[in-house]
PDB file of C-alpha atoms in Angstrom:
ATOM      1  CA  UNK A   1       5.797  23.562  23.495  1.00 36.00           C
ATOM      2  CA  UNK A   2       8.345  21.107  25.588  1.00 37.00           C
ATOM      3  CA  UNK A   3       8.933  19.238  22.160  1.00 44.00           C
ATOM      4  CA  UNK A   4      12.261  18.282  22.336  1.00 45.00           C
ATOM      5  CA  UNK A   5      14.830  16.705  19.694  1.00 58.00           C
ATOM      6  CA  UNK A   6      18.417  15.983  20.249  1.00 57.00           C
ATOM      7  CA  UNK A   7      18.439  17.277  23.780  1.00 63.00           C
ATOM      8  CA  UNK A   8      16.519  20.987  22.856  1.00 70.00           C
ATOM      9  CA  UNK A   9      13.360  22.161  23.053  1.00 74.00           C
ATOM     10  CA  UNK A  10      12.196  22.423  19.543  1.00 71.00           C
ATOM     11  CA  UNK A  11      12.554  26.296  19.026  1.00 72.00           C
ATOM     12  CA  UNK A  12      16.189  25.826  20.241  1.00 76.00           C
ATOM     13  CA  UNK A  13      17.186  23.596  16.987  1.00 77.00           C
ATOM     14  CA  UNK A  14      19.376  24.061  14.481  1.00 76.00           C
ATOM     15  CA  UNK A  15      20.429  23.208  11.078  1.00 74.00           C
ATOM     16  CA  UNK A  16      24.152  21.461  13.251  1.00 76.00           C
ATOM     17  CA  UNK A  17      21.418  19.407  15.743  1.00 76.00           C
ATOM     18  CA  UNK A  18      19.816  18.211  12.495  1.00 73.00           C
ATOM     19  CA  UNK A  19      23.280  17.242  11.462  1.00 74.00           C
ATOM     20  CA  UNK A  20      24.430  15.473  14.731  1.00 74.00           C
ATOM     21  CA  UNK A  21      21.331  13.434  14.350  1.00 74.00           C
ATOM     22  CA  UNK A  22      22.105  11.987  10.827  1.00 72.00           C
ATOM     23  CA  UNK A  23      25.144  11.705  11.586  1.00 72.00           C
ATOM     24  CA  UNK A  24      24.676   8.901  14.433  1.00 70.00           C
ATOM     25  CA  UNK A  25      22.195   7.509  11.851  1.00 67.00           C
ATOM     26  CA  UNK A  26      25.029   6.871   9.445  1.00 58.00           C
ATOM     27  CA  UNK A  27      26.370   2.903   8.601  1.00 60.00           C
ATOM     28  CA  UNK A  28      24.504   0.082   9.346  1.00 56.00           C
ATOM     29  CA  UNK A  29      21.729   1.517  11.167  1.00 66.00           C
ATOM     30  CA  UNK A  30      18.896   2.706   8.638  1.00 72.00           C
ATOM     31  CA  UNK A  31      18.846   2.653   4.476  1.00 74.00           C
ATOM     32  CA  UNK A  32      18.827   6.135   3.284  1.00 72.00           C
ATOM     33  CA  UNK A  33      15.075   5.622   2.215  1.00 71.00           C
ATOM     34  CA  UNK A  34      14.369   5.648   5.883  1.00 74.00           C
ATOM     35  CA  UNK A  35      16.198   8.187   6.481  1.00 77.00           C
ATOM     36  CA  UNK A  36      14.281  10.407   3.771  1.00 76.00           C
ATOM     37  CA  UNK A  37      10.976   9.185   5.909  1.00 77.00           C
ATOM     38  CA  UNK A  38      12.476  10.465   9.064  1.00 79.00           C
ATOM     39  CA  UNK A  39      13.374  14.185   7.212  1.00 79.00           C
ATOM     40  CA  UNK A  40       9.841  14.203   5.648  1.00 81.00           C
ATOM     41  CA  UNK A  41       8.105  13.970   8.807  1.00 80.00           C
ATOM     42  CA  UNK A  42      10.634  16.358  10.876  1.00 80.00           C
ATOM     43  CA  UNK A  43       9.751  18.748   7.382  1.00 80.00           C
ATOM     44  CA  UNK A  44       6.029  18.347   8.242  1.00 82.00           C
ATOM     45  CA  UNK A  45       6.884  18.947  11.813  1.00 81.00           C
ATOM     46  CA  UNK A  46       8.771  22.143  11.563  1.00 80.00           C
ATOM     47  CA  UNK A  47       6.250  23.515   8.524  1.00 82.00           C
ATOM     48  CA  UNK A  48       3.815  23.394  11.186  1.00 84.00           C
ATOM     49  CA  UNK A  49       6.030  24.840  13.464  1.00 82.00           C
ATOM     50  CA  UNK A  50       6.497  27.648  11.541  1.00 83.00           C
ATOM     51  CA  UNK A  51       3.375  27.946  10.828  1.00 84.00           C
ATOM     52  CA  UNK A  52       1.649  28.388  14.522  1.00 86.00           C
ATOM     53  CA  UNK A  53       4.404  31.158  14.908  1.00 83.00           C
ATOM     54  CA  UNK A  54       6.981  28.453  17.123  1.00 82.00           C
ATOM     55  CA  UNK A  55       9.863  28.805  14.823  1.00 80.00           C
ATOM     56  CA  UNK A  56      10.907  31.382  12.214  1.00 83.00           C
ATOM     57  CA  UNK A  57      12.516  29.360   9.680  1.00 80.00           C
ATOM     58  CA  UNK A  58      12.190  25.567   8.801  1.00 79.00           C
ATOM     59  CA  UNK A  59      15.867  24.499   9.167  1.00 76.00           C
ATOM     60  CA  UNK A  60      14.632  20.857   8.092  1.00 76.00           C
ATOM     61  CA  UNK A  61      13.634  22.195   4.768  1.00 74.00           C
ATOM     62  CA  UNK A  62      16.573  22.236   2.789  1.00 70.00           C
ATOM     63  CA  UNK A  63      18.834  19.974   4.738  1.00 71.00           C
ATOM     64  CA  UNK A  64      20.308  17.600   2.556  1.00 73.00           C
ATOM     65  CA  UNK A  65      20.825  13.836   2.979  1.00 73.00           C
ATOM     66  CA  UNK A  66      23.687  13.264   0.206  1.00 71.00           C
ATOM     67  CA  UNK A  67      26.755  13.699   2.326  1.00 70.00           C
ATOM     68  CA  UNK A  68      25.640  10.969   4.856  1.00 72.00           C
ATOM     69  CA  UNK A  69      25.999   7.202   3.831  1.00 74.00           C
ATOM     70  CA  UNK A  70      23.297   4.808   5.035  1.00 73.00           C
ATOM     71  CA  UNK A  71      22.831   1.150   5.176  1.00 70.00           C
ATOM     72  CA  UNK A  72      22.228  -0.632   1.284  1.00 63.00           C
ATOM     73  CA  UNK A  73      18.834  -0.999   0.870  1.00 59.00           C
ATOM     74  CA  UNK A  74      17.831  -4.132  -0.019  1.00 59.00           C
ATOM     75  CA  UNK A  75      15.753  -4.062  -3.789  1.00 55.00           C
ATOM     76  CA  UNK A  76      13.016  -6.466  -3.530  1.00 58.00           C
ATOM     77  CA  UNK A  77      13.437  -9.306  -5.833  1.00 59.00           C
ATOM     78  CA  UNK A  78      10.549  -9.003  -8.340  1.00 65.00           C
ATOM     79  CA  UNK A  79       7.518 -10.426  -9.855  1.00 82.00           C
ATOM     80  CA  UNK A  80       8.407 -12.721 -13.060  1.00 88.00           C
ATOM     81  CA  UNK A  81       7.615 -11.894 -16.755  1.00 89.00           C
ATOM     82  CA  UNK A  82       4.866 -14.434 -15.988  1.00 93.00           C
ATOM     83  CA  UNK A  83       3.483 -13.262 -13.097  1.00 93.00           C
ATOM     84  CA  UNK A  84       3.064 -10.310 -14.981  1.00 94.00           C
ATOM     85  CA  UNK A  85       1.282 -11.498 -17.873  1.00 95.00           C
ATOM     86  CA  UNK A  86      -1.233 -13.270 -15.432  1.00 96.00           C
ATOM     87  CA  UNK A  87      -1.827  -9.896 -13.592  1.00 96.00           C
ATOM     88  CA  UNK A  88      -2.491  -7.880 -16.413  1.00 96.00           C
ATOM     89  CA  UNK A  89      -4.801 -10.423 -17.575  1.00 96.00           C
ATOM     90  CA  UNK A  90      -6.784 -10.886 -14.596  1.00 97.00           C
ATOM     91  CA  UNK A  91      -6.834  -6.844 -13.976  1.00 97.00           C
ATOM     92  CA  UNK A  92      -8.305  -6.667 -17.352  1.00 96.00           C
ATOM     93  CA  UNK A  93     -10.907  -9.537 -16.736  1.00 96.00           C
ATOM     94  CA  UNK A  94     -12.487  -7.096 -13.348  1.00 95.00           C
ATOM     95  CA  UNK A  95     -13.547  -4.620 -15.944  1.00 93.00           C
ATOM     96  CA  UNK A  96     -13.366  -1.864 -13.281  1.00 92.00           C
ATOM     97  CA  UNK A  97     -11.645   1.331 -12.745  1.00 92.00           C
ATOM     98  CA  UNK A  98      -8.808   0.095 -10.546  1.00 94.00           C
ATOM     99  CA  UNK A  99      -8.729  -2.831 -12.152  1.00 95.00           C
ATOM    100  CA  UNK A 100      -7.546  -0.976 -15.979  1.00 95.00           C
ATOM    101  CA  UNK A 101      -5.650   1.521 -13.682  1.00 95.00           C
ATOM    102  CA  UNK A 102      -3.277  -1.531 -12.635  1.00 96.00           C
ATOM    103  CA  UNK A 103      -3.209  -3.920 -15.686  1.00 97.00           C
ATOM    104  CA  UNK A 104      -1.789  -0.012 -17.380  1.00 96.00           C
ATOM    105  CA  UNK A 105       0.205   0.707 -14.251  1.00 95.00           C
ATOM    106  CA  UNK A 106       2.377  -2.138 -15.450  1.00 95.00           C
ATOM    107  CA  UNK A 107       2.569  -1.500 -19.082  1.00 94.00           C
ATOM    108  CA  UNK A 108       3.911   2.008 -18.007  1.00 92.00           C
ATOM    109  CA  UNK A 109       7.225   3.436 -16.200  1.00 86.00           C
ATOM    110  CA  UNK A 110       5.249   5.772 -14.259  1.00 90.00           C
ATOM    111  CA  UNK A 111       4.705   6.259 -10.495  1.00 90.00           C
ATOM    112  CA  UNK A 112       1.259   5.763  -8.694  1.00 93.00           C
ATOM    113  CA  UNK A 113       0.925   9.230  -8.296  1.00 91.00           C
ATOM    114  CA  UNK A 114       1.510  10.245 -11.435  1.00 92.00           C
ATOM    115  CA  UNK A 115      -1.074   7.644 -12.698  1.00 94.00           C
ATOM    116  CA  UNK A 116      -3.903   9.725 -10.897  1.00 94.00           C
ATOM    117  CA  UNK A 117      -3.253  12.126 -12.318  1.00 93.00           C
ATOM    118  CA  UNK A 118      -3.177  11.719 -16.113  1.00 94.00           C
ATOM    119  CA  UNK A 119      -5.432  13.413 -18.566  1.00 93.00           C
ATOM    120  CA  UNK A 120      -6.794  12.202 -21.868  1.00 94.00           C
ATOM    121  CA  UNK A 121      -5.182  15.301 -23.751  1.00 93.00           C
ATOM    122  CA  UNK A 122      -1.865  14.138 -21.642  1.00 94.00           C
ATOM    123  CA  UNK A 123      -1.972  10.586 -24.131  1.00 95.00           C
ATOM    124  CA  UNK A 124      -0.574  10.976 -27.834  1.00 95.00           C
ATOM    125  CA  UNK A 125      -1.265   7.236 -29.472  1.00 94.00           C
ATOM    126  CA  UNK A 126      -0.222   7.804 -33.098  1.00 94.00           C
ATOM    127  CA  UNK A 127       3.462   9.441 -31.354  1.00 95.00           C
ATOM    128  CA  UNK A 128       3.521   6.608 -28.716  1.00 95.00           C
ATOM    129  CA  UNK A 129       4.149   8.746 -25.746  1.00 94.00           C
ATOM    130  CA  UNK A 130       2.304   9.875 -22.426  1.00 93.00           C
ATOM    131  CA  UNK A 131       3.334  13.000 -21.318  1.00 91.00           C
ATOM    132  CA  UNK A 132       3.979  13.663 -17.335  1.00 88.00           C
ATOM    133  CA  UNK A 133       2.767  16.640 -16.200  1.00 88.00           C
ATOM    134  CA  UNK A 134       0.999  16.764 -13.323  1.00 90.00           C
ATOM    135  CA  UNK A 135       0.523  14.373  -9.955  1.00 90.00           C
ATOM    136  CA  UNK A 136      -1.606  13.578  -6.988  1.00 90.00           C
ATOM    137  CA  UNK A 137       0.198  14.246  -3.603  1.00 85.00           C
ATOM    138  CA  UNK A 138      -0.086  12.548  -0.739  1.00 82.00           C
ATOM    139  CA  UNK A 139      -2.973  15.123   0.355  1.00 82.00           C
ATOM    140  CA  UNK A 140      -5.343  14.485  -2.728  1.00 86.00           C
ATOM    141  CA  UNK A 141      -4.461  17.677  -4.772  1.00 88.00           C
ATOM    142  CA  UNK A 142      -3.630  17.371  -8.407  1.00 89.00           C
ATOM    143  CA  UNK A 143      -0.623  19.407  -8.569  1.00 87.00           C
ATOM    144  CA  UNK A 144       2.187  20.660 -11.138  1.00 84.00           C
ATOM    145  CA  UNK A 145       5.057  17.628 -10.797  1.00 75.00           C
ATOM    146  CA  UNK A 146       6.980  17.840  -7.912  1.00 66.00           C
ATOM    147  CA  UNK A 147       8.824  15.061  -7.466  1.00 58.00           C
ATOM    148  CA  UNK A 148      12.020  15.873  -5.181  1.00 52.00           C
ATOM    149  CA  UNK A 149      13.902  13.175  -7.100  1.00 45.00           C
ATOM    150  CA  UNK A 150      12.868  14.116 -10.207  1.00 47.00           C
ATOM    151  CA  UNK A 151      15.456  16.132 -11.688  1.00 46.00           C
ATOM    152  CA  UNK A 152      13.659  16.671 -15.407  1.00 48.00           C
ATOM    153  CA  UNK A 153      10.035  17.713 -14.098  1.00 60.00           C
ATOM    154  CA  UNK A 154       7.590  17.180 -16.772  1.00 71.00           C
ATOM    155  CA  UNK A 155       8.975  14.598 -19.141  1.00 78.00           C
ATOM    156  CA  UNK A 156       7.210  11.943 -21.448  1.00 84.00           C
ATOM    157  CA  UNK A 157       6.812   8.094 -21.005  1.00 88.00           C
ATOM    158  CA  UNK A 158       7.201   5.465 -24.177  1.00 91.00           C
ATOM    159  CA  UNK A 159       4.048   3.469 -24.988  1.00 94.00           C
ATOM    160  CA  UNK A 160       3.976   0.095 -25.962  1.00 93.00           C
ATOM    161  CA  UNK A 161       1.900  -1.782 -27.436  1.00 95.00           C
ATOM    162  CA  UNK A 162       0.656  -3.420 -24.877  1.00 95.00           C
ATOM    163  CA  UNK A 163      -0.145  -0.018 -23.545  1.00 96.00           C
ATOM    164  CA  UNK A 164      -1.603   1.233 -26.413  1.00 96.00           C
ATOM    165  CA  UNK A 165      -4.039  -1.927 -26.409  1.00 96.00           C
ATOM    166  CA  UNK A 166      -5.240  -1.139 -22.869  1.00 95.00           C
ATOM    167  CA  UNK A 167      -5.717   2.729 -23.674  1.00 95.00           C
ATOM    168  CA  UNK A 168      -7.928   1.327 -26.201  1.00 94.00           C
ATOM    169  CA  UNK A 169      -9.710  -0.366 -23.982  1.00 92.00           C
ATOM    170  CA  UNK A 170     -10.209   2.088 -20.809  1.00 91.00           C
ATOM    171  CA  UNK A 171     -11.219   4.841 -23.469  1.00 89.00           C
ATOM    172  CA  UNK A 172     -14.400   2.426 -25.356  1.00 88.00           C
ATOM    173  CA  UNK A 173     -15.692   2.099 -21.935  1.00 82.00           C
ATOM    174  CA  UNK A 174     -16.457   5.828 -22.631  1.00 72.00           C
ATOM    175  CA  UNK A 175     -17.188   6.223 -18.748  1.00 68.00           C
ATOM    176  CA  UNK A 176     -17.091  10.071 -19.470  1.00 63.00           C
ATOM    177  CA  UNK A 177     -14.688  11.127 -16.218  1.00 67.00           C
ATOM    178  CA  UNK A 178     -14.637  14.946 -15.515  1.00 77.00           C
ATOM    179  CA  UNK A 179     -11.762  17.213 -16.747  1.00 82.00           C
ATOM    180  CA  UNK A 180     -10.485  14.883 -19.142  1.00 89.00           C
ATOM    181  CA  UNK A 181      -9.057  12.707 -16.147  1.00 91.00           C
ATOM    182  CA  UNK A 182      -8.079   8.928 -17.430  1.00 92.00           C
ATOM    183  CA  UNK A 183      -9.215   7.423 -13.630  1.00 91.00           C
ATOM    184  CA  UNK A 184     -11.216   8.575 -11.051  1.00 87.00           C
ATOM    185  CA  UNK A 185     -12.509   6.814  -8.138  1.00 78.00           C
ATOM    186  CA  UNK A 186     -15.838   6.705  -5.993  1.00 73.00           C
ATOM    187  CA  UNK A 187     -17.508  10.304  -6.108  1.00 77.00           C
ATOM    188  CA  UNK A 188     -15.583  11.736  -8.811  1.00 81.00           C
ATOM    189  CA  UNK A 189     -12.204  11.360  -6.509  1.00 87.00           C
ATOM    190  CA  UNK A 190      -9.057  10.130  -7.409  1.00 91.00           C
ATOM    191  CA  UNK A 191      -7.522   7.139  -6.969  1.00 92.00           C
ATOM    192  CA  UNK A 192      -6.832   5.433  -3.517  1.00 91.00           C
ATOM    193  CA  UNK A 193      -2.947   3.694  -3.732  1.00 92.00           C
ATOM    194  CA  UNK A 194      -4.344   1.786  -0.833  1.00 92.00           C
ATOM    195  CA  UNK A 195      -7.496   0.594  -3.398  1.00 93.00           C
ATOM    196  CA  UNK A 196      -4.922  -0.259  -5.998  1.00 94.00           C
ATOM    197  CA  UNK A 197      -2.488  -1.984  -3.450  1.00 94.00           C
ATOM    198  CA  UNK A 198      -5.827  -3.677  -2.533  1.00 94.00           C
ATOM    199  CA  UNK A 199      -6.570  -5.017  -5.953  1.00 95.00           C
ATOM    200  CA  UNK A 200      -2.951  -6.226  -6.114  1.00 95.00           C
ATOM    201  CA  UNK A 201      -3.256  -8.146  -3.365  1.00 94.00           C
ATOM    202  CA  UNK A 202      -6.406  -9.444  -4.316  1.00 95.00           C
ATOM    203  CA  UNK A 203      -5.142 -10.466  -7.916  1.00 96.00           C
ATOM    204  CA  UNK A 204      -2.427 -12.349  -6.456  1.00 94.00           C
ATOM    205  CA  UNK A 205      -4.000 -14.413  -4.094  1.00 94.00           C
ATOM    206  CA  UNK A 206      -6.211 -15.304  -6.913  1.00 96.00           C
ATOM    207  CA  UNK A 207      -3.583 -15.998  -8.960  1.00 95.00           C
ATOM    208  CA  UNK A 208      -1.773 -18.007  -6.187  1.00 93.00           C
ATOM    209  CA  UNK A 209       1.087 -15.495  -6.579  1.00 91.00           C
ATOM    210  CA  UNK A 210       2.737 -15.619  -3.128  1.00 85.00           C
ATOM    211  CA  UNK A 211       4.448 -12.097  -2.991  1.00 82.00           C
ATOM    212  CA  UNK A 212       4.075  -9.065  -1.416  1.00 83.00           C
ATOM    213  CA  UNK A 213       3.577  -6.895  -4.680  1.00 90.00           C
ATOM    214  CA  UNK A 214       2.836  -3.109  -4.075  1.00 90.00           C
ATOM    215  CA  UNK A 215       2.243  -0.211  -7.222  1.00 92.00           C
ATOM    216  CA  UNK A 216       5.827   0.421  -6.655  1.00 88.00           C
ATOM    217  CA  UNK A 217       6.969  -2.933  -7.921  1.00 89.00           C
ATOM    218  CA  UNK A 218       5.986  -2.278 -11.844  1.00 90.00           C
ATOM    219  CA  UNK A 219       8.784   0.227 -11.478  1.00 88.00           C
ATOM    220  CA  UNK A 220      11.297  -2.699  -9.522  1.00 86.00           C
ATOM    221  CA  UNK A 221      10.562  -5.137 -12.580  1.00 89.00           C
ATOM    222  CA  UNK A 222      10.856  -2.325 -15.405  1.00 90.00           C
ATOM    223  CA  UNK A 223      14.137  -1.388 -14.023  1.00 89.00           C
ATOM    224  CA  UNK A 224      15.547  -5.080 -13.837  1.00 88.00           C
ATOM    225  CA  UNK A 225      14.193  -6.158 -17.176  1.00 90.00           C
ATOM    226  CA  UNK A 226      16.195  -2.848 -18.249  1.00 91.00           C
ATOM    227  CA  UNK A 227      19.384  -3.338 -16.739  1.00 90.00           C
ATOM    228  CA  UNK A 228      19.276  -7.008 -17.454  1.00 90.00           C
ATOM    229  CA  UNK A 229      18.987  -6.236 -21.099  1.00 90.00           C
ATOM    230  CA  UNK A 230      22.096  -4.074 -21.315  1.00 91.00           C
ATOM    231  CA  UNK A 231      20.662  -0.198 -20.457  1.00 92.00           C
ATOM    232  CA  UNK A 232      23.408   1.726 -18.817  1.00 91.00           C
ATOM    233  CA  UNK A 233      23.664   3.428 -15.518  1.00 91.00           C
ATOM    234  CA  UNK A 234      23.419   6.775 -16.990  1.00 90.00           C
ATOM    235  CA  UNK A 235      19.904   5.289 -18.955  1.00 90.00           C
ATOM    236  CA  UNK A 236      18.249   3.781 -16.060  1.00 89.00           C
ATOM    237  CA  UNK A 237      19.248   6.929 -13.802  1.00 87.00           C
ATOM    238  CA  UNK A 238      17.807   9.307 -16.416  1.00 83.00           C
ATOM    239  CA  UNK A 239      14.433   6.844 -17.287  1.00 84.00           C
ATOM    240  CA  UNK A 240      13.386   6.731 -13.982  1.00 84.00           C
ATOM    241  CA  UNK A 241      14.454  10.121 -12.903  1.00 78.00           C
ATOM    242  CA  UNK A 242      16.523   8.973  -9.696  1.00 79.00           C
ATOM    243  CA  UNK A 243      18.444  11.884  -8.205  1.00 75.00           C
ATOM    244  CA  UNK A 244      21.549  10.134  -7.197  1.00 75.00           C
ATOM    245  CA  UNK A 245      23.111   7.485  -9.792  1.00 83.00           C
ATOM    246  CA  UNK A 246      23.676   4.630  -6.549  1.00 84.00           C
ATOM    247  CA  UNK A 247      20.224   3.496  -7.177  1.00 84.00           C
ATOM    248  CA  UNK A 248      20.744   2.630 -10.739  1.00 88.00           C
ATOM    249  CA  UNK A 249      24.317   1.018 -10.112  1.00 89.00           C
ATOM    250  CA  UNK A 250      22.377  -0.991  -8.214  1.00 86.00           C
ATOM    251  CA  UNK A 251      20.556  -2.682 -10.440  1.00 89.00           C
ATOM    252  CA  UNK A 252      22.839  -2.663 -13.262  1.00 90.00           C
ATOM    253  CA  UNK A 253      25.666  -4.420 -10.465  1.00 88.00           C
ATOM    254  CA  UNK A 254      22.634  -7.125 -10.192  1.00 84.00           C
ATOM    255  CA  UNK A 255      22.130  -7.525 -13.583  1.00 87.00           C
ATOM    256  CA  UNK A 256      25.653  -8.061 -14.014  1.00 88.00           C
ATOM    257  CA  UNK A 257      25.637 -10.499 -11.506  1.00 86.00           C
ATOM    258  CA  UNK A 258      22.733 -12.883 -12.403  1.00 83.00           C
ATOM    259  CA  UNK A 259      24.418 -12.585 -16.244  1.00 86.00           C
ATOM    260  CA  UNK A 260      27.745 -13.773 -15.104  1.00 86.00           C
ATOM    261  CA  UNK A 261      26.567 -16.566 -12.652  1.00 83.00           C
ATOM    262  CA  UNK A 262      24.399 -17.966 -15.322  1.00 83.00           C
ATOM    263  CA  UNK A 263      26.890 -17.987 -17.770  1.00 84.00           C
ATOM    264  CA  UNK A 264      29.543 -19.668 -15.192  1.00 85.00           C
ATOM    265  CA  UNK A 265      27.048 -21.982 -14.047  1.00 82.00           C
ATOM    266  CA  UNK A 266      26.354 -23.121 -17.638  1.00 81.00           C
ATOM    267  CA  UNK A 267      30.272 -23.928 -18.005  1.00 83.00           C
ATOM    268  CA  UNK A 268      30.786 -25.761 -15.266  1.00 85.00           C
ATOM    269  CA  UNK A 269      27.710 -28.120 -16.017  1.00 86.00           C
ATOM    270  CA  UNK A 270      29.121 -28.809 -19.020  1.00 77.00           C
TER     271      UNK A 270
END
């Protein structure tokens, strides 16, 4: 097809071009979570591939990313204890779909696509816990967890009671969804992220909130509340089922950070 990457045609590559092409990506030129965007689209690329008949195998598959170093990737800094409180509040006061889907999102460790796709009979309130066991891809197909970074598969989420409250809530509305589902959108569909990232957005200009919150930030300010109150590397790694352990180093090296700078700061002042 005249495709070319690295110099071939695209039926000429191999797993060493794939290679030679991370391998100029390394240091200071991307964060590794580009870098994962770059092999999920060459994976979609060669899937098709090898799907018209172009290429036999899909050498872009299994290539691994964990022997290359990248630039740090900056964490965002995140939305205050406050800020929260006011979200979940005003979430709660749109009495709509999205709207409980959000104010829960942030009561929960859980991932936007595994939101969509949780099930009534997935929720135990008298043992506390939601259990994980399916999500929404990025096509729109409710599908056995996947997760490529999720080492444990199906595992269970800790309710509080917060969570518990808003459960509560979403399940008196009695808005009788199909198969047991918790959310569904327009037509019986599930969930848009870009719907809920718009009813972020929305809440916090509203709430005069001036940051650039996405779904993914309920995980950011779980993880720093967590590491700022003492959970270890090993903890945070296995809560929210990161692959590699730099991620939640990360975080606790932060936490570390703001604790001994407030504490120095507080002795000199004296």
């Amino acid at each position: 097809m005249g495709t070319e990457f690295g110099g071939k045609i695209f039926k000429d590559i191999r797993s060493t071009d794939f290679d030679d092409f991370f391998c100029d990506c390394e240091g200071a030129h991307i964060t590794k979570s580009r870098a994962n965007e770059i092999k999920t689209a060459l994976n979609l690329m060669w899937d098709y591939g090898k799907e018209i008949g172009l290429v036999d195998v899909n050498y872009a598959k299994d290539f691994k990313l964990g022997e290359y170093t990248f630039m740090p990737q900056k964490i965002k800094v995140p939305k205050t204890a406050t800020d929260r409180d006011r979200l979940i509040e005003y979430y709660l006061s749109l009495d709509t779909v999205y709207g409980y889907a959000c104010a829960l999102q942030e009561c929960l460790n859980i991932r936007v696509s595994e939101l969509k796709a949780l099930k009534w009979s997935d929720v135990f309130i008298e043992d506390r816990i939601i259990m994980v066991t399916h999500m929404v891809d990025i096509d729109g197909n409710y599908c056995d967890y996947n997760k490529s970074h999720q080492t444990e598969g199906m595992h269970e989420l800790d309710l509080s009671d917060r969570a518990i409250m808003i459960l509560e809530k979403i399940k008196s509305k009695n808005y009788g969804f199909r198969d047991d589902f918790l959310f569904l959108g327009k037509n019986g569909n599930y969930l848009l992220t870009g719907e809920c990232n718009n009813n972020i957005h929305r809440a916090c200009k509203a709430l005069g909130i001036n940051k650039n919150l996405t779904t993914h930030d309920c995980r950011r300010y779980a993880a720093t509340q967590a590491a700022l109150r003492g959970m270890t590397t090993a903890a945070l790694q296995n809560a929210f089922g990161w692959k590699d352990k730099d991620t939640a180093e990360h975080y606790v090296q932060v936490a570390a950070a703001k604790k001994e700078q407030k504490r120095v700061l507080v002795d000199v002042l004296n």
